[in-house]
PDB file of C-alpha atoms in Angstrom:
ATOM      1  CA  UNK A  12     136.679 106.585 134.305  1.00  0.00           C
ATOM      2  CA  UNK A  13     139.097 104.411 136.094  1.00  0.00           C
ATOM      3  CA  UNK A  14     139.127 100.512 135.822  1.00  0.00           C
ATOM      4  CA  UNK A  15     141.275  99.015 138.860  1.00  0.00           C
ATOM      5  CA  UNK A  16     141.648  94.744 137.946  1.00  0.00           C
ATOM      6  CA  UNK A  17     144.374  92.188 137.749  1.00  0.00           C
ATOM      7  CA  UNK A  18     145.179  90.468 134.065  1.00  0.00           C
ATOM      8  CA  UNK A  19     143.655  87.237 135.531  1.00  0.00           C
ATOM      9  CA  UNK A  20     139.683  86.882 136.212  1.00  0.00           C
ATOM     10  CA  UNK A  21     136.860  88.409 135.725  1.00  0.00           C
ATOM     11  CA  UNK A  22     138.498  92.044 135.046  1.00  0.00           C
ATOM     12  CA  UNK A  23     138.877  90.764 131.217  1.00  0.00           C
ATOM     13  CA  UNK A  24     135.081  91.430 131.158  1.00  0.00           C
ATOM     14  CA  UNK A  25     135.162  95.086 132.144  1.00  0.00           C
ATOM     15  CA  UNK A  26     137.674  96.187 129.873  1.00  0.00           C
ATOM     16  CA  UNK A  27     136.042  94.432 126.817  1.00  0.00           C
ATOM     17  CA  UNK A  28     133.004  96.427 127.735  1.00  0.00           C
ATOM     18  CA  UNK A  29     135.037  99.665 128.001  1.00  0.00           C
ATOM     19  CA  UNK A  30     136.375  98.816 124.681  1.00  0.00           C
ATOM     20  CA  UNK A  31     132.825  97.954 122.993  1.00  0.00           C
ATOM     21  CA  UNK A  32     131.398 101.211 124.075  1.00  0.00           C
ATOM     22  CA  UNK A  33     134.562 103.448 123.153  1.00  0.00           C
ATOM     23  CA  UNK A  34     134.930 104.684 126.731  1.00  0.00           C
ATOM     24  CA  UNK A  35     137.704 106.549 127.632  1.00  0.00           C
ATOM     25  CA  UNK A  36     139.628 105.029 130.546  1.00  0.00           C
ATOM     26  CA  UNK A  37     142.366 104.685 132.915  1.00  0.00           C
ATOM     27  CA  UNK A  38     143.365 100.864 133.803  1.00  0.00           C
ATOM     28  CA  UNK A  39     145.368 100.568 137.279  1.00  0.00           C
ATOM     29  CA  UNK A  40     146.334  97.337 137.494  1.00  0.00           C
ATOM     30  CA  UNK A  41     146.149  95.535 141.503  1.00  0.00           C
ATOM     31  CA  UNK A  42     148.286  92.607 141.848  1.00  0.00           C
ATOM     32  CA  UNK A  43     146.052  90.816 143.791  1.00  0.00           C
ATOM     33  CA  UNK A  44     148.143  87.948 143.798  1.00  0.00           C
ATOM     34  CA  UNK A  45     150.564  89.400 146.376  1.00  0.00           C
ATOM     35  CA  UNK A  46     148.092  91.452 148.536  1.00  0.00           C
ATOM     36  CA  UNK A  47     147.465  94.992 146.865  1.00  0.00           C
ATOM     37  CA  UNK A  48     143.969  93.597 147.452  1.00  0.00           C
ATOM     38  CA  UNK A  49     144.218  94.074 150.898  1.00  0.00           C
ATOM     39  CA  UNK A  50     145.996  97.230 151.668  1.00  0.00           C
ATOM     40  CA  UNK A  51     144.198 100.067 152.767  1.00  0.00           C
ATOM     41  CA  UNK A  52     144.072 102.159 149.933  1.00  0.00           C
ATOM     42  CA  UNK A  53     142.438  99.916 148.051  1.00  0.00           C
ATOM     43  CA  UNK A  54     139.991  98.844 150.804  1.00  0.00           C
ATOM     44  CA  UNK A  55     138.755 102.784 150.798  1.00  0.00           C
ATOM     45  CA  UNK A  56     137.584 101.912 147.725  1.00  0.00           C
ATOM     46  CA  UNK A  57     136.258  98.154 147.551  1.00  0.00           C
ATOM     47  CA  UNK A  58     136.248  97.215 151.040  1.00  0.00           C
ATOM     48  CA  UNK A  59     135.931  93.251 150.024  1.00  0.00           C
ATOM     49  CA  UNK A  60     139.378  93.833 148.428  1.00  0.00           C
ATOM     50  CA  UNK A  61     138.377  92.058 145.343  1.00  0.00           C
ATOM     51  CA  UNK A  62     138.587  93.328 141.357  1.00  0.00           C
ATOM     52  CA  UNK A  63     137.209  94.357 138.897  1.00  0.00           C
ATOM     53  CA  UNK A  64     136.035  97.751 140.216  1.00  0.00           C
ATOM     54  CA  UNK A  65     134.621 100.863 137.971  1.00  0.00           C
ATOM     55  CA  UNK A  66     135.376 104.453 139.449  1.00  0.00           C
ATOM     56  CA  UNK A  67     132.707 106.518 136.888  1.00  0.00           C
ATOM     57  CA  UNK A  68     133.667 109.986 138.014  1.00  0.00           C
ATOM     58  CA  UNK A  69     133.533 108.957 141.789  1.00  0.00           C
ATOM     59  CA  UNK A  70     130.755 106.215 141.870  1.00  0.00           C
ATOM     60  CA  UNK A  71     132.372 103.343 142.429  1.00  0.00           C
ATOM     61  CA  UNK A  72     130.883  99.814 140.592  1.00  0.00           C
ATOM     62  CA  UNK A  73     131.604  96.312 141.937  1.00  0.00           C
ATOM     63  CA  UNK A  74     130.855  92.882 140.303  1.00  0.00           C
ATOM     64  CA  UNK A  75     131.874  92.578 136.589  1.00  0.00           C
ATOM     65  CA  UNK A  76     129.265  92.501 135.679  1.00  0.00           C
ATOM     66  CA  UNK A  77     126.806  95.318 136.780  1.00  0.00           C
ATOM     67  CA  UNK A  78     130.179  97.106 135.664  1.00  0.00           C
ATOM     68  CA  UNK A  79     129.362  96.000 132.039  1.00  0.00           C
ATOM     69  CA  UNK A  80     125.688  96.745 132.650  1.00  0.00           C
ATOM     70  CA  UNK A  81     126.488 100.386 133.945  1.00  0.00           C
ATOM     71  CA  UNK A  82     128.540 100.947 130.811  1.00  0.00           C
ATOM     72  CA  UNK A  83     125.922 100.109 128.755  1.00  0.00           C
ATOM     73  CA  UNK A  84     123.414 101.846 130.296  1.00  0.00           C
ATOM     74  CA  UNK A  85     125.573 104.731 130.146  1.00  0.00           C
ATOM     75  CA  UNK A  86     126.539 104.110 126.561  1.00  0.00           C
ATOM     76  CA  UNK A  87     122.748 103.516 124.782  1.00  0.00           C
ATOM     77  CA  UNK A  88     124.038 103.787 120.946  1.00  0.00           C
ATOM     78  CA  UNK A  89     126.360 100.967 121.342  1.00  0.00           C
ATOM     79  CA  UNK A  90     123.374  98.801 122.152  1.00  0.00           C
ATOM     80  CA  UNK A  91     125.135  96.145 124.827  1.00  0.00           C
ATOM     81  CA  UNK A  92     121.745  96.480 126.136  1.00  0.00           C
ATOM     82  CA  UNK A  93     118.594  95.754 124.190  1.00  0.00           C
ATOM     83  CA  UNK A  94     115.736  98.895 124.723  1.00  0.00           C
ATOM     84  CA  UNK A  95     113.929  99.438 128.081  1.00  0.00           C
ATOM     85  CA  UNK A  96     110.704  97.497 128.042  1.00  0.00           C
ATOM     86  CA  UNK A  97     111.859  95.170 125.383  1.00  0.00           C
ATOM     87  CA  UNK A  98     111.477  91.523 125.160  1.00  0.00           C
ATOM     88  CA  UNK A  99     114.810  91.393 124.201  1.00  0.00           C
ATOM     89  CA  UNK A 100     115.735  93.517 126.815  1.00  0.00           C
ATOM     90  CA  UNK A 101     114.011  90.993 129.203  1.00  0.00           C
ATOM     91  CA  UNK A 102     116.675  88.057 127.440  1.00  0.00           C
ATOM     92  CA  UNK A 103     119.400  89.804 128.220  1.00  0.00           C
ATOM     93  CA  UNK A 104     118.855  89.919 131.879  1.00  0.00           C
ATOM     94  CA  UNK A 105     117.752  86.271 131.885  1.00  0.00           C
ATOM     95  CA  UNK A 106     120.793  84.889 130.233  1.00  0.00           C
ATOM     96  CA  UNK A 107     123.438  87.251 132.332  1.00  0.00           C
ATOM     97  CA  UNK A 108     121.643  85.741 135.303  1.00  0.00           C
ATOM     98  CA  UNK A 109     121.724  82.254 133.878  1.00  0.00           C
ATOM     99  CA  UNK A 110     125.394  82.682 133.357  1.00  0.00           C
ATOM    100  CA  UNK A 111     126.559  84.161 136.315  1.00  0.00           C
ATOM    101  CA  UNK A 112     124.453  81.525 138.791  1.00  0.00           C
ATOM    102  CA  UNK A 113     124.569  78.161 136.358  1.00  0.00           C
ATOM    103  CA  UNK A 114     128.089  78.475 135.054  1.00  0.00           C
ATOM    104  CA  UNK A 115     130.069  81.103 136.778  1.00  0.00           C
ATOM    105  CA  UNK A 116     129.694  79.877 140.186  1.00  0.00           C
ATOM    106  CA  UNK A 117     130.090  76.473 139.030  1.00  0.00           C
ATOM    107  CA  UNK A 118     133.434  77.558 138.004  1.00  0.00           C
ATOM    108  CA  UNK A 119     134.166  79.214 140.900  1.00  0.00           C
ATOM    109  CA  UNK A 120     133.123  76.774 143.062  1.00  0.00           C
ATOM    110  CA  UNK A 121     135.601  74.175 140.806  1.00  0.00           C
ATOM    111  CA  UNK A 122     138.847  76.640 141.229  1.00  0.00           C
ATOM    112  CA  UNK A 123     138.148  77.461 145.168  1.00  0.00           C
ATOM    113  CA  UNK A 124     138.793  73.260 145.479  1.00  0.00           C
ATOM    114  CA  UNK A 125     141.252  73.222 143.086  1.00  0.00           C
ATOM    115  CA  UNK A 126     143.789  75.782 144.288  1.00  0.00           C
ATOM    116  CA  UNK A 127     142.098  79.032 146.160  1.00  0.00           C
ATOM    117  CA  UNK A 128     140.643  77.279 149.160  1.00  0.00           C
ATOM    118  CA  UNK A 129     143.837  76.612 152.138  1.00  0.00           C
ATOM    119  CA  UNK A 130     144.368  72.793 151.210  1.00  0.00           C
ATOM    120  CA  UNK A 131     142.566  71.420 154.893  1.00  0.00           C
ATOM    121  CA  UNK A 132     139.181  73.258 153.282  1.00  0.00           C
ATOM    122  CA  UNK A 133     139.304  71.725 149.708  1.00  0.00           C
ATOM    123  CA  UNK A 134     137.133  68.658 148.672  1.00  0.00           C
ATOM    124  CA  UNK A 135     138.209  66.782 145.930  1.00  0.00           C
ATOM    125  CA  UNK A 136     133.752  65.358 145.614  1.00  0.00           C
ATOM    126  CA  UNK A 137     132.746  69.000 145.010  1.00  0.00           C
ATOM    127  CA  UNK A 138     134.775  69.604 142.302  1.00  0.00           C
ATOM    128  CA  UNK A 139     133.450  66.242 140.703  1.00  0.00           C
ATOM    129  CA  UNK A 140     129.841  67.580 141.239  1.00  0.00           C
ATOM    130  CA  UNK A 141     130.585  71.077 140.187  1.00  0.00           C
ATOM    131  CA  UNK A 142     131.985  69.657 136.615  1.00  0.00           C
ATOM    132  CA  UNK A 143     129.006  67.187 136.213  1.00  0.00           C
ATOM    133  CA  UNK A 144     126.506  70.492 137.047  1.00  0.00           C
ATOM    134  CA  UNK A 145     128.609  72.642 134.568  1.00  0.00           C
ATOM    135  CA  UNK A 146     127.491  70.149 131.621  1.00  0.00           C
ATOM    136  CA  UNK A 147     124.411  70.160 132.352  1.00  0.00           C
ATOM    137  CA  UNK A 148     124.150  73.499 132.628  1.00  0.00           C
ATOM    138  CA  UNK A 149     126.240  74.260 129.189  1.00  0.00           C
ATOM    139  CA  UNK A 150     124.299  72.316 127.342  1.00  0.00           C
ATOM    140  CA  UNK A 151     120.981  74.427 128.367  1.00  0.00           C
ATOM    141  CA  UNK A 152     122.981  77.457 127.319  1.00  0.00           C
ATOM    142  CA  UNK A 153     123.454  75.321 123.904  1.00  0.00           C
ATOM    143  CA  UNK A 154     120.176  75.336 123.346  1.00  0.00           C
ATOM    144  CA  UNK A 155     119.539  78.711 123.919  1.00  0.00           C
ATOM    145  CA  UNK A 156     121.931  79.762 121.293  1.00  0.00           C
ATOM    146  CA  UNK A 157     121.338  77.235 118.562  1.00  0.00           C
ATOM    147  CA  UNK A 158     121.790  78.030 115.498  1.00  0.00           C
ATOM    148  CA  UNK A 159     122.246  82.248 116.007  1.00  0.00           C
ATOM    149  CA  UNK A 160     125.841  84.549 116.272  1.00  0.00           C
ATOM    150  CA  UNK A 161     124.683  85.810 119.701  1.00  0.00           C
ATOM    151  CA  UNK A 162     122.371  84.881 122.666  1.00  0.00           C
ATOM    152  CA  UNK A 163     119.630  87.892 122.230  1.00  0.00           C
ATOM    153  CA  UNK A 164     118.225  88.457 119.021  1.00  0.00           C
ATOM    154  CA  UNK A 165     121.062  90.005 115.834  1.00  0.00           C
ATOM    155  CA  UNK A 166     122.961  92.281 118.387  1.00  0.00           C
ATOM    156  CA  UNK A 167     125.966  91.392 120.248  1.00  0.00           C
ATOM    157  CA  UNK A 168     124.925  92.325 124.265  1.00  0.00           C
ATOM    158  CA  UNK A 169     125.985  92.296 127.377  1.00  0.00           C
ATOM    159  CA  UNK A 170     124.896  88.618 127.803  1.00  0.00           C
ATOM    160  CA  UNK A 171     127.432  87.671 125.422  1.00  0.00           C
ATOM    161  CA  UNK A 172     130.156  89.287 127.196  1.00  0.00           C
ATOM    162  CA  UNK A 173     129.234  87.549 130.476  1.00  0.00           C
ATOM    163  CA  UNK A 174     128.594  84.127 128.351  1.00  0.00           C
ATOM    164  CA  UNK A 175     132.023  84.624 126.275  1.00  0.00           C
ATOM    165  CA  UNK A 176     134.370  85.066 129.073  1.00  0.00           C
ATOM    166  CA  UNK A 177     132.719  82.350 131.045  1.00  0.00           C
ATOM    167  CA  UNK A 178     133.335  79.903 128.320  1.00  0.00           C
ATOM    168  CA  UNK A 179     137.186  80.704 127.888  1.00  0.00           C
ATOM    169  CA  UNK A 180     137.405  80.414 131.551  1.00  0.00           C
ATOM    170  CA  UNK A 181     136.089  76.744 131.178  1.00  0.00           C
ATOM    171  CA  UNK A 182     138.141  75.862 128.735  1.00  0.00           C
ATOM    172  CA  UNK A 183     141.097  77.301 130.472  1.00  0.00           C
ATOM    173  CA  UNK A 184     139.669  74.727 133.625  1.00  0.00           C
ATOM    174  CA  UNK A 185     139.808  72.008 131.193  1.00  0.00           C
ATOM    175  CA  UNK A 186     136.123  71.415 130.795  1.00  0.00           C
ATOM    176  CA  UNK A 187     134.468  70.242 127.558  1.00  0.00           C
ATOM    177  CA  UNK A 188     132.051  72.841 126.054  1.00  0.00           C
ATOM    178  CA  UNK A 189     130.268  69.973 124.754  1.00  0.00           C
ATOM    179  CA  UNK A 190     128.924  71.684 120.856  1.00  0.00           C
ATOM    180  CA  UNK A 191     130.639  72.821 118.373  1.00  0.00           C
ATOM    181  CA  UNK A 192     127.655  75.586 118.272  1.00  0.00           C
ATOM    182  CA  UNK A 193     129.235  76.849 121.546  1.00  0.00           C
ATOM    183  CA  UNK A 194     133.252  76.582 120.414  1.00  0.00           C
ATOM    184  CA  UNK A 195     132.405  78.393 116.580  1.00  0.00           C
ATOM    185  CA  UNK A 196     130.552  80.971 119.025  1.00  0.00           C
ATOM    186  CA  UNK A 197     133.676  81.648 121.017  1.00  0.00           C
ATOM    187  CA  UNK A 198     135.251  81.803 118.596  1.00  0.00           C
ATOM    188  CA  UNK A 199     134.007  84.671 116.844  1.00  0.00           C
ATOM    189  CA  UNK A 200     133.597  86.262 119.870  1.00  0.00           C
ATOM    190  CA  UNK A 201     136.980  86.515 120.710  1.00  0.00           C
ATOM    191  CA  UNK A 202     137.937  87.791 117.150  1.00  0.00           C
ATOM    192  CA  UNK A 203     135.790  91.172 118.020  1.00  0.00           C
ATOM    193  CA  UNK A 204     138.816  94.207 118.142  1.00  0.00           C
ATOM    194  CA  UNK A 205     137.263  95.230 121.417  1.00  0.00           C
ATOM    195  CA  UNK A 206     137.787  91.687 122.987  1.00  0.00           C
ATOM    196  CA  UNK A 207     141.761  92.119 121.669  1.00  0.00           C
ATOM    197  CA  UNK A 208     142.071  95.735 122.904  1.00  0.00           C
ATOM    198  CA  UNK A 209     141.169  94.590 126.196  1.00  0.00           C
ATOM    199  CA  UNK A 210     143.027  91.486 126.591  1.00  0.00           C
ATOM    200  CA  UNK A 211     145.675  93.311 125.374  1.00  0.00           C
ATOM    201  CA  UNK A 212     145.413  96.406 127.832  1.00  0.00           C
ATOM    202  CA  UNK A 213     145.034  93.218 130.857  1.00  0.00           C
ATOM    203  CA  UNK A 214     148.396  91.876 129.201  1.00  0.00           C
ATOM    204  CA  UNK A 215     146.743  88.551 128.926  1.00  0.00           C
ATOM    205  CA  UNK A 216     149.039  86.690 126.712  1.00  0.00           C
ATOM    206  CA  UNK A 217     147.432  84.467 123.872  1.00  0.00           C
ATOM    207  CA  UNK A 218     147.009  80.840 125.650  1.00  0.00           C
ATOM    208  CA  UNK A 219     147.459  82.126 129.079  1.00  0.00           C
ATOM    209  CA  UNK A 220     144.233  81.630 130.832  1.00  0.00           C
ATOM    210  CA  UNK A 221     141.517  84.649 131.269  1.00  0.00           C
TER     211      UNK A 221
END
């Protein structure tokens, strides 16, 4: 398998996910910040020019995370998802959904009118809504937690990958998490080896934002 992604984003999800499972891997690392995005050799293989992408012996996987959901899928014993036909199983899809449309767009929507939109196309009022939609939103994801160490019954899933790396790239956008359920959760999250390995394969620094 082959992991192109850039230290910065959403690519920090992938490679904890390769690490979980024990994958063997290749990481090619394209600097999207100066245009590898674009060229055409890496448009022959995600033609939106965007990272992460999976290369699993020549299918090619877009969107972090159906990455991390292929990887489990393809990796049963290390039980990132819960069993086919579960009710658990069923959690686990609700909450990566809840994450990626409540929070993860949010977030997106908040850096596009920070810095990633040209500056005639940004609008200071969005990113004021955005953040006041965010708490709401966190707080709902709060709740869902409560008192436990993961999101989906006594295993640590894909969910919490999506849900982990979403809430250090909050608190790298300087918004409040809001419960100190959510920031003890974090933080044993990101004290899992396979979180280090992979921040460490990304070369994310410690305090550089994910």
């Amino acid at each position: 398998m082959k992991l192109y992604g850039y230290r910065n984003g959403r690519t920090l999800r992938a490679l904890w996910a390769l690490e979980e499972v024990g994958a063997a891997y290749e990481y090619v690392e394209v600097d999207i910040m100066h245009g590898q995005g674009r060229e055409p050799w890496f448009l022959k293989i995600n033609p939106a020019g965007k990272v992460p992408v999976l290369d699993d012996g020549g299918t090619i996987v877009t969107e972090s995370a159906a990455i991390c959901m292929h990887l489990a899928e393809k990796y049963p014993a290390s039980l990132l998802l819960p069993p086919v036909g579960t009710a658990e199983r069923t959690e686990c899809y609700k909450w990566i959904s809840f994450v990626l449309t409540e929070l993860d767009a949010l977030l997106w929507t908040i850096s596009k009118h920070r810095f990633a939109l040209p500056k005639e196309r940004r609008v200071p009022a969005v990113i004021d809504c955005a953040v006041w939609e965010f708490e709401a939103s966190v707080t709902i994801l709060a709740t869902g937690l409560g008192n436990r160490s993961y999101l989906v019954g006594t295993c640590f899933t894909v969910a919490d990958i999506v849900a982990g790396h979403t809430l250090l790239w909050a608190k790298s956008a300087r918004l409040a998490l809001g419960s100190d359920a959510l920031e003890s959760y974090l933080n044993a999250l990101t004290r899992r080896d396979a979180f280090g390995c992979a921040r460490e394969r990304a070369h994310v620094l410690p305090g550089v934002p994910t």
